[in-house]
Tab-separated table of C-alpha atoms in Angstrom:
chain	number	residue	atom	x	y	z
A	222	MET	CA	5.871	23.885	-60.249
A	223	ASN	CA	6.704	24.269	-56.602
A	224	LYS	CA	4.985	21.306	-54.806
A	225	THR	CA	3.634	22.119	-51.315
A	226	LYS	CA	6.257	20.812	-48.667
A	227	PHE	CA	4.447	18.544	-46.096
A	228	GLU	CA	6.334	16.499	-43.266
A	229	ILE	CA	7.402	13.085	-44.294
A	230	ILE	CA	6.243	10.457	-42.056
A	231	GLU	CA	7.738	6.926	-41.703
A	232	LEU	CA	4.468	4.878	-41.102
A	233	ASP	CA	6.583	1.511	-40.903
A	234	PRO	CA	10.138	1.134	-41.896
A	235	SER	CA	9.048	-2.390	-42.846
A	236	TYR	CA	7.684	-1.819	-46.156
A	237	SER	CA	8.909	-0.155	-49.078
A	238	THR	CA	5.450	1.780	-49.366
A	239	THR	CA	5.463	3.154	-45.766
A	240	ARG	CA	8.716	4.860	-45.304
A	241	LEU	CA	8.333	8.055	-46.950
A	242	VAL	CA	4.811	9.120	-46.905
A	243	ARG	CA	2.870	12.644	-46.407
A	244	LYS	CA	-0.361	13.484	-44.672
A	245	ALA	CA	-2.459	15.855	-46.834
A	246	GLU	CA	-6.104	16.423	-48.017
A	247	PRO	CA	-6.843	15.040	-50.991
A	248	GLY	CA	-8.271	18.052	-52.443
A	249	LEU	CA	-4.740	19.840	-52.095
A	250	VAL	CA	-2.777	17.008	-53.622
A	251	MET	CA	-5.336	16.955	-56.601
A	252	ALA	CA	-5.044	20.566	-56.789
A	253	GLU	CA	-1.383	20.075	-57.439
A	254	ILE	CA	-1.697	17.408	-59.915
A	255	LYS	CA	-4.176	19.374	-62.006
A	256	ALA	CA	-1.653	22.307	-62.218
A	257	ALA	CA	1.033	20.308	-63.594
A	258	HIS	CA	-1.504	18.997	-66.492
A	259	LYS	CA	-0.563	20.020	-69.605
A	260	PRO	CA	-3.350	20.618	-72.382
A	261	GLU	CA	-1.320	18.032	-74.810
A	262	ASP	CA	-1.411	15.120	-72.153
A	263	LYS	CA	-3.430	12.211	-73.467
A	264	PHE	CA	-4.857	11.767	-70.313
A	265	GLU	CA	-5.483	13.098	-66.448
A	266	THR	CA	-4.012	11.670	-63.341
A	267	VAL	CA	-6.470	10.843	-60.585
A	268	LEU	CA	-6.115	9.995	-56.883
A	269	PHE	CA	-9.342	7.742	-56.824
A	270	LEU	CA	-11.184	6.146	-59.837
A	271	PRO	CA	-14.684	7.101	-60.479
A	272	GLU	CA	-16.966	4.316	-59.389
A	273	GLY	CA	-17.386	1.571	-61.933
A	274	GLU	CA	-19.713	-1.463	-62.596
A	275	GLY	CA	-19.637	-4.056	-59.791
A	276	ARG	CA	-17.293	-2.139	-57.385
A	277	GLN	CA	-16.475	-4.654	-54.563
A	278	GLY	CA	-14.382	-1.866	-52.549
A	279	GLU	CA	-11.356	0.486	-52.587
A	280	GLY	CA	-8.807	1.268	-50.068
A	281	GLY	CA	-5.269	1.676	-49.227
A	282	LEU	CA	-3.004	4.529	-48.112
A	283	ARG	CA	-4.643	7.057	-50.000
A	284	THR	CA	-7.900	6.703	-48.559
A	285	GLN	CA	-6.304	7.662	-45.165
A	286	GLY	CA	-4.986	10.708	-46.528
A	287	TYR	CA	-1.397	9.336	-47.129
A	288	PHE	CA	0.267	10.384	-50.162
A	289	LYS	CA	3.748	10.440	-51.718
A	290	GLN	CA	5.990	12.488	-54.034
A	291	SER	CA	9.314	12.487	-55.510
A	292	GLU	CA	12.114	13.547	-52.922
A	293	GLU	CA	15.716	14.722	-53.435
A	294	GLY	CA	17.466	11.683	-54.368
A	295	LYS	CA	14.509	9.570	-54.294
A	296	PRO	CA	12.201	9.704	-57.380
A	297	LEU	CA	9.020	8.099	-56.615
A	298	ILE	CA	8.682	5.046	-58.706
A	299	THR	CA	4.788	3.363	-59.114
A	300	VAL	CA	4.502	-0.515	-59.626
A	301	VAL	CA	0.994	-1.306	-60.897
A	302	THR	CA	-0.539	-4.722	-60.612
A	303	VAL	CA	-3.514	-5.794	-62.456
A	304	VAL	CA	-5.306	-8.949	-61.267
A	305	TYR	CA	-8.154	-11.172	-61.744
A	306	ASN	CA	-8.683	-14.060	-59.755
A	307	GLY	CA	-5.091	-14.113	-58.854
A	308	GLU	CA	-5.123	-16.110	-55.344
A	309	GLN	CA	-2.348	-18.587	-56.386
A	310	PHE	CA	0.240	-16.145	-56.886
A	311	LEU	CA	-0.610	-12.687	-55.778
A	312	GLU	CA	0.588	-12.819	-52.019
A	313	GLU	CA	4.114	-13.540	-53.544
A	314	THR	CA	3.724	-10.565	-56.080
A	315	ILE	CA	2.262	-8.176	-53.087
A	316	GLN	CA	5.244	-9.094	-50.671
A	317	SER	CA	8.238	-8.872	-53.731
A	318	VAL	CA	7.046	-5.244	-53.939
A	319	ILE	CA	6.844	-3.966	-50.327
A	320	SER	CA	9.963	-5.628	-49.565
A	321	GLN	CA	12.036	-3.618	-51.762
A	322	THR	CA	15.015	-2.144	-50.341
A	323	TYR	CA	14.132	1.249	-52.195
A	324	ASP	CA	12.276	3.772	-50.152
A	325	ASN	CA	10.186	5.794	-52.243
A	326	VAL	CA	7.691	3.221	-53.730
A	327	GLU	CA	4.335	3.744	-54.747
A	328	TYR	CA	1.934	0.722	-55.175
A	329	ILE	CA	-1.317	0.174	-56.871
A	330	ILE	CA	-3.443	-2.679	-57.438
A	331	ILE	CA	-6.673	-3.008	-59.693
A	332	ASP	CA	-8.641	-6.004	-59.478
A	333	GLY	CA	-11.266	-6.780	-62.122
A	334	GLY	CA	-13.928	-7.795	-59.710
A	335	SER	CA	-12.476	-11.228	-58.607
A	336	THR	CA	-14.577	-13.798	-57.274
A	337	ASP	CA	-11.979	-16.196	-55.698
A	338	SER	CA	-10.026	-14.926	-52.265
A	339	THR	CA	-8.070	-12.411	-54.248
A	340	LEU	CA	-9.574	-9.156	-52.634
A	341	ASP	CA	-8.940	-10.634	-49.104
A	342	ILE	CA	-5.222	-11.341	-49.990
A	343	ILE	CA	-5.297	-7.638	-51.326
A	344	LYS	CA	-7.157	-6.236	-47.842
A	345	LYS	CA	-4.579	-8.153	-45.906
A	346	TYR	CA	-1.907	-5.652	-47.387
A	347	LYS	CA	-4.017	-2.582	-47.310
A	348	HIS	CA	-1.599	-0.687	-44.850
A	349	ALA	CA	0.967	-1.161	-47.622
A	350	ILE	CA	-0.760	-0.599	-50.578
A	351	ASP	CA	-1.153	3.046	-51.823
A	352	TYR	CA	-4.547	2.554	-53.582
A	353	TRP	CA	-6.364	-0.616	-54.562
A	354	VAL	CA	-9.932	-1.132	-56.293
A	355	SER	CA	-12.203	-4.070	-57.040
A	356	GLU	CA	-14.715	-3.883	-59.826
A	357	LYS	CA	-15.251	-4.867	-63.567
A	358	ASP	CA	-13.224	-3.904	-66.278
A	359	LYS	CA	-12.915	-4.613	-69.966
A	360	GLY	CA	-9.989	-6.446	-70.069
A	361	ILE	CA	-6.420	-6.574	-69.160
A	362	TYR	CA	-5.463	-3.379	-70.592
A	363	ASP	CA	-8.243	-1.291	-69.305
A	364	ALA	CA	-6.885	-2.348	-65.827
A	365	MET	CA	-3.533	-1.282	-66.853
A	366	ASN	CA	-5.017	1.812	-68.156
A	367	LYS	CA	-7.023	2.767	-64.718
A	368	GLY	CA	-3.426	1.912	-62.932
A	369	ILE	CA	-1.606	4.231	-64.873
A	370	CYS	CA	-4.364	7.037	-64.549
A	371	CYS	CA	-3.814	6.571	-60.737
A	372	ALA	CA	0.212	6.519	-60.704
A	373	THR	CA	1.672	9.759	-59.597
A	374	GLY	CA	5.104	8.418	-59.657
A	375	HIS	CA	7.928	9.788	-61.922
A	376	PHE	CA	8.296	6.545	-63.466
A	377	ILE	CA	5.801	3.669	-63.846
A	378	GLY	CA	5.963	0.146	-64.196
A	379	LEU	CA	3.562	-2.942	-64.516
A	380	LEU	CA	4.059	-6.101	-62.783
A	381	ASN	CA	1.658	-8.691	-63.476
A	382	ALA	CA	0.192	-10.703	-60.838
A	383	ASP	CA	1.914	-13.797	-60.657
A	384	ASP	CA	5.280	-12.365	-61.200
A	385	LEU	CA	8.194	-11.100	-58.890
A	386	MET	CA	10.577	-8.401	-58.323
A	387	TYR	CA	13.929	-9.015	-56.756
A	388	GLU	CA	14.710	-6.878	-53.780
A	389	GLU	CA	17.122	-4.594	-55.106
A	390	SER	CA	15.398	-4.002	-58.302
A	391	LEU	CA	14.023	-0.363	-57.870
A	392	VAL	CA	17.175	0.654	-56.385
A	393	LEU	CA	18.752	-0.200	-59.661
A	394	TYR	CA	16.018	1.696	-61.480
A	395	ALA	CA	15.924	4.760	-59.266
A	396	ASN	CA	20.122	4.721	-59.555
A	397	GLU	CA	19.522	5.349	-63.323
A	398	ILE	CA	16.895	7.708	-62.966
A	399	CYS	CA	18.836	9.857	-60.583
A	400	LEU	CA	22.115	9.900	-62.730
A	401	ASN	CA	21.157	10.310	-66.106
A	402	ARG	CA	17.762	11.357	-67.867
A	403	TYR	CA	16.601	8.020	-69.457
A	404	ASP	CA	13.152	8.384	-71.059
A	405	TYR	CA	12.705	4.682	-70.254
A	406	LEU	CA	14.503	1.521	-68.620
A	407	TYR	CA	14.466	-2.041	-68.885
A	408	SER	CA	16.339	-5.381	-68.323
A	409	SER	CA	16.552	-9.103	-68.109
A	410	VAL	CA	13.943	-11.191	-66.260
A	411	ASP	CA	14.194	-14.734	-65.010
A	412	LEU	CA	12.327	-17.471	-66.631
A	413	THR	CA	10.619	-19.682	-64.137
A	414	SER	CA	8.242	-22.655	-64.111
A	415	LEU	CA	4.858	-22.282	-61.887
A	416	SER	CA	6.471	-24.002	-59.112
A	417	GLY	CA	8.951	-21.218	-59.283
A	418	GLU	CA	12.220	-23.268	-60.928
A	419	LYS	CA	14.462	-21.138	-62.796
A	420	TYR	CA	14.955	-22.807	-66.662
A	421	GLY	CA	16.160	-19.423	-68.341
A	422	VAL	CA	16.595	-15.714	-68.841
A	423	PHE	CA	14.573	-13.455	-70.922
A	424	ARG	CA	17.169	-10.809	-72.301
A	425	PRO	CA	16.733	-7.684	-73.976
A	426	ILE	CA	17.227	-7.520	-77.964
A	427	LYS	CA	20.048	-5.254	-78.679
A	428	SER	CA	18.388	-3.759	-82.111
A	429	PRO	CA	14.873	-3.282	-80.393
A	430	LEU	CA	13.381	-1.178	-83.128
A	431	LEU	CA	14.599	-3.959	-85.627
A	432	PHE	CA	13.844	-7.125	-83.970
A	433	GLY	CA	11.188	-6.029	-81.817
A	434	VAL	CA	8.986	-5.361	-84.470
A	435	LEU	CA	9.498	-7.997	-86.396
A	436	ARG	CA	10.608	-10.895	-84.189
A	437	GLN	CA	9.172	-10.591	-80.908
A	438	MET	CA	8.844	-8.160	-78.123
A	439	PRO	CA	12.409	-6.320	-77.333
A	440	PHE	CA	12.129	-6.869	-73.661
A	441	ALA	CA	9.884	-8.332	-71.128
A	442	HIS	CA	7.132	-6.017	-70.571
A	443	GLN	CA	7.405	-6.260	-66.439
A	444	SER	CA	10.995	-4.945	-66.706
A	445	LEU	CA	9.927	-1.510	-68.469
A	446	TYR	CA	9.830	1.526	-66.276
A	447	LEU	CA	8.552	4.862	-68.227
A	448	ARG	CA	8.280	8.300	-67.211
A	449	GLN	CA	5.187	9.389	-66.536
A	450	SER	CA	5.389	12.146	-69.004
A	451	LEU	CA	6.154	9.777	-71.909
A	452	TYR	CA	2.987	7.839	-70.814
A	453	LYS	CA	0.986	11.192	-71.259
A	454	LYS	CA	2.851	11.902	-74.425
A	455	ILE	CA	2.047	8.332	-75.806
A	456	GLY	CA	-1.466	7.910	-74.359
A	457	LEU	CA	-2.757	4.718	-72.696
A	458	TYR	CA	-3.089	1.175	-74.153
A	459	LYS	CA	-5.693	0.987	-77.172
A	460	LEU	CA	-8.641	-1.440	-76.026
A	461	ARG	CA	-9.382	-2.705	-79.730
A	462	TYR	CA	-6.100	-4.654	-79.707
A	463	LYS	CA	-7.515	-7.414	-77.330
A	464	ILE	CA	-4.033	-8.848	-76.320
A	465	SER	CA	-1.284	-7.010	-78.786
A	466	ALA	CA	-2.180	-3.580	-77.179
A	467	ASP	CA	1.243	-3.849	-75.414
A	468	PHE	CA	2.865	-4.483	-78.661
A	469	ASP	CA	1.329	-1.438	-79.882
A	470	PHE	CA	2.523	0.816	-77.285
A	471	LEU	CA	5.793	-0.478	-77.459
A	472	TYR	CA	5.990	0.356	-81.257
A	473	SER	CA	4.952	4.033	-80.295
A	474	VAL	CA	7.881	4.169	-77.606
A	475	LEU	CA	10.656	2.745	-80.045
A	476	SER	CA	9.621	4.475	-82.920
A	477	LEU	CA	10.359	7.961	-81.131
A	478	ASN	CA	14.192	7.009	-80.559
A	479	LEU	CA	14.153	7.983	-76.852
A	480	ASN	CA	17.138	7.908	-74.408
A	481	ASN	CA	16.934	4.864	-73.006
A	482	LYS	CA	19.112	1.960	-70.831
A	483	ASP	CA	19.223	-1.713	-70.369
A	484	ILE	CA	20.010	-2.124	-66.501
A	485	GLY	CA	22.215	-4.839	-67.448
A	486	VAL	CA	21.127	-7.578	-64.786
A	487	SER	CA	17.750	-9.631	-64.177
A	488	VAL	CA	15.323	-7.726	-62.051
A	489	GLY	CA	12.477	-10.409	-61.823
A	490	ALA	CA	10.993	-13.403	-62.312
A	491	PHE	CA	8.462	-14.156	-65.116
A	492	ARG	CA	6.551	-17.190	-64.322
A	493	GLU	CA	5.557	-19.389	-67.295
A	494	GLY	CA	1.949	-20.104	-67.872
A	495	GLY	CA	0.667	-17.079	-65.791
A	496	GLU	CA	-0.724	-13.960	-66.874
A	497	SER	CA	2.741	-13.046	-68.520
A	498	GLN	CA	2.258	-15.513	-71.154
A	499	ASP	CA	-0.169	-13.193	-72.856
A	500	PHE	CA	2.531	-11.177	-74.000
A	501	ILE	CA	4.031	-13.694	-75.992
A	502	LYS	CA	0.479	-14.365	-77.604
A	503	SER	CA	0.431	-10.949	-78.775
A	504	ILE	CA	3.460	-11.421	-81.240
A	505	SER	CA	0.936	-13.504	-83.349
A	506	ASN	CA	-0.957	-10.338	-83.500
A	507	SER	CA	1.540	-7.680	-83.923
A	508	LYS	CA	1.163	-7.667	-87.765
A	509	LEU	CA	-2.310	-6.291	-87.189
A	510	VAL	CA	-0.772	-3.578	-85.373
A	511	ILE	CA	1.466	-2.457	-88.128
A	512	LEU	CA	-1.097	-2.884	-90.863
A	513	ASP	CA	-3.633	-0.800	-88.672
A	514	ARG	CA	-1.056	1.879	-88.504
A	515	LYS	CA	-1.108	2.034	-92.128
A	516	SER	CA	2.776	1.589	-92.712
A	517	LYS	CA	3.216	0.176	-95.887
A	518	LEU	CA	6.906	-0.023	-95.606
A	519	TRP	CA	6.497	-2.184	-92.147
A	520	ALA	CA	3.511	-4.034	-93.753
A	521	LEU	CA	5.968	-5.151	-96.502
A	522	ILE	CA	8.967	-6.046	-94.419
A	523	TRP	CA	6.352	-7.992	-92.014
A	524	PHE	CA	5.125	-9.904	-95.301
A	525	TYR	CA	8.683	-10.647	-96.406
A	526	TYR	CA	9.932	-11.660	-92.851
A	527	ARG	CA	7.170	-14.109	-92.218
A	528	PHE	CA	7.510	-15.487	-96.065
A	529	ILE	CA	11.378	-16.023	-95.683
A	530	ARG	CA	10.911	-17.301	-92.197
A	531	ASN	CA	8.324	-19.930	-93.515
A	532	LYS	CA	10.394	-21.117	-96.112
A	533	PHE	CA	13.401	-21.489	-94.054
A	534	GLY	CA	11.326	-23.471	-91.673
A	535	LEU	CA	10.097	-26.095	-94.628
A	536	LEU	CA	14.037	-26.160	-95.904
A	537	LYS	CA	15.092	-27.170	-92.474
A	538	ARG	CA	12.671	-29.728	-92.250
A	539	ASN	CA	13.211	-31.066	-95.479
A	540	LEU	CA	16.698	-31.754	-94.943
A	541	ARG	CA	16.250	-32.810	-91.468
A	542	PHE	CA	18.500	-30.336	-89.462
């Protein structure tokens, strides 16, 4: 489909989100989105969320008639941040996105109706955020789903409200998107304390299908960027998994044997003890995902893996090594 051409406007060269924008009527932009929708897509993209329970407000560049699309050599990359009472670190997270050296960035923030100063922080940067909304939700995965539905980028990534992106990160992703037809990209992230002190690196597991299912997440979720079309093929996060919907989603991604690449360098900082810690909790619930998918093979593998691991742990304790 040929997209309508609009004049490119540089609202503010200071921010990654305001260098390549277009002034347009929302109805016209929405018509293009609907025209691109396929019958087999698992969800529809929207520009604005229908009003939910306890809405405290919405705003951003879209509400002023500014929109984005992929340009020649500049694929649009959407970053989604979900937050609830995240006043401690949210401003650093926002700054790490809008200070990216890459020029075509769409930034969406979904707030779950915070009661601290989170909303004030969001409004402080409303001139550099494409779309934000504050209202009650059904949990972190519901908020993620809202953000994904609002994303118009060619690739979509999720960044927790207490984590950081390094300023060259999206340039690295964009370069790979332009040069190769990858379905998803991922990388390492640095592990830091709440004070920001680095103490390690979370590196991708080289055999993600095997180790990702049996031992732990194959790569840090906030380093993962997928094609929007892949999200629409797989669908949104399943809300019945309260803390392991990300594992279920990655199970679907890895099972498809898609074209992917490890960027090869750390692209951001994962803060210990923050919202990102939830992905670690999901590991203990991953067997529920496997069993729920009714895969006897994976269930059997999981059972023997846990049995052998527990026995080996007992042996090590008994032998004191």
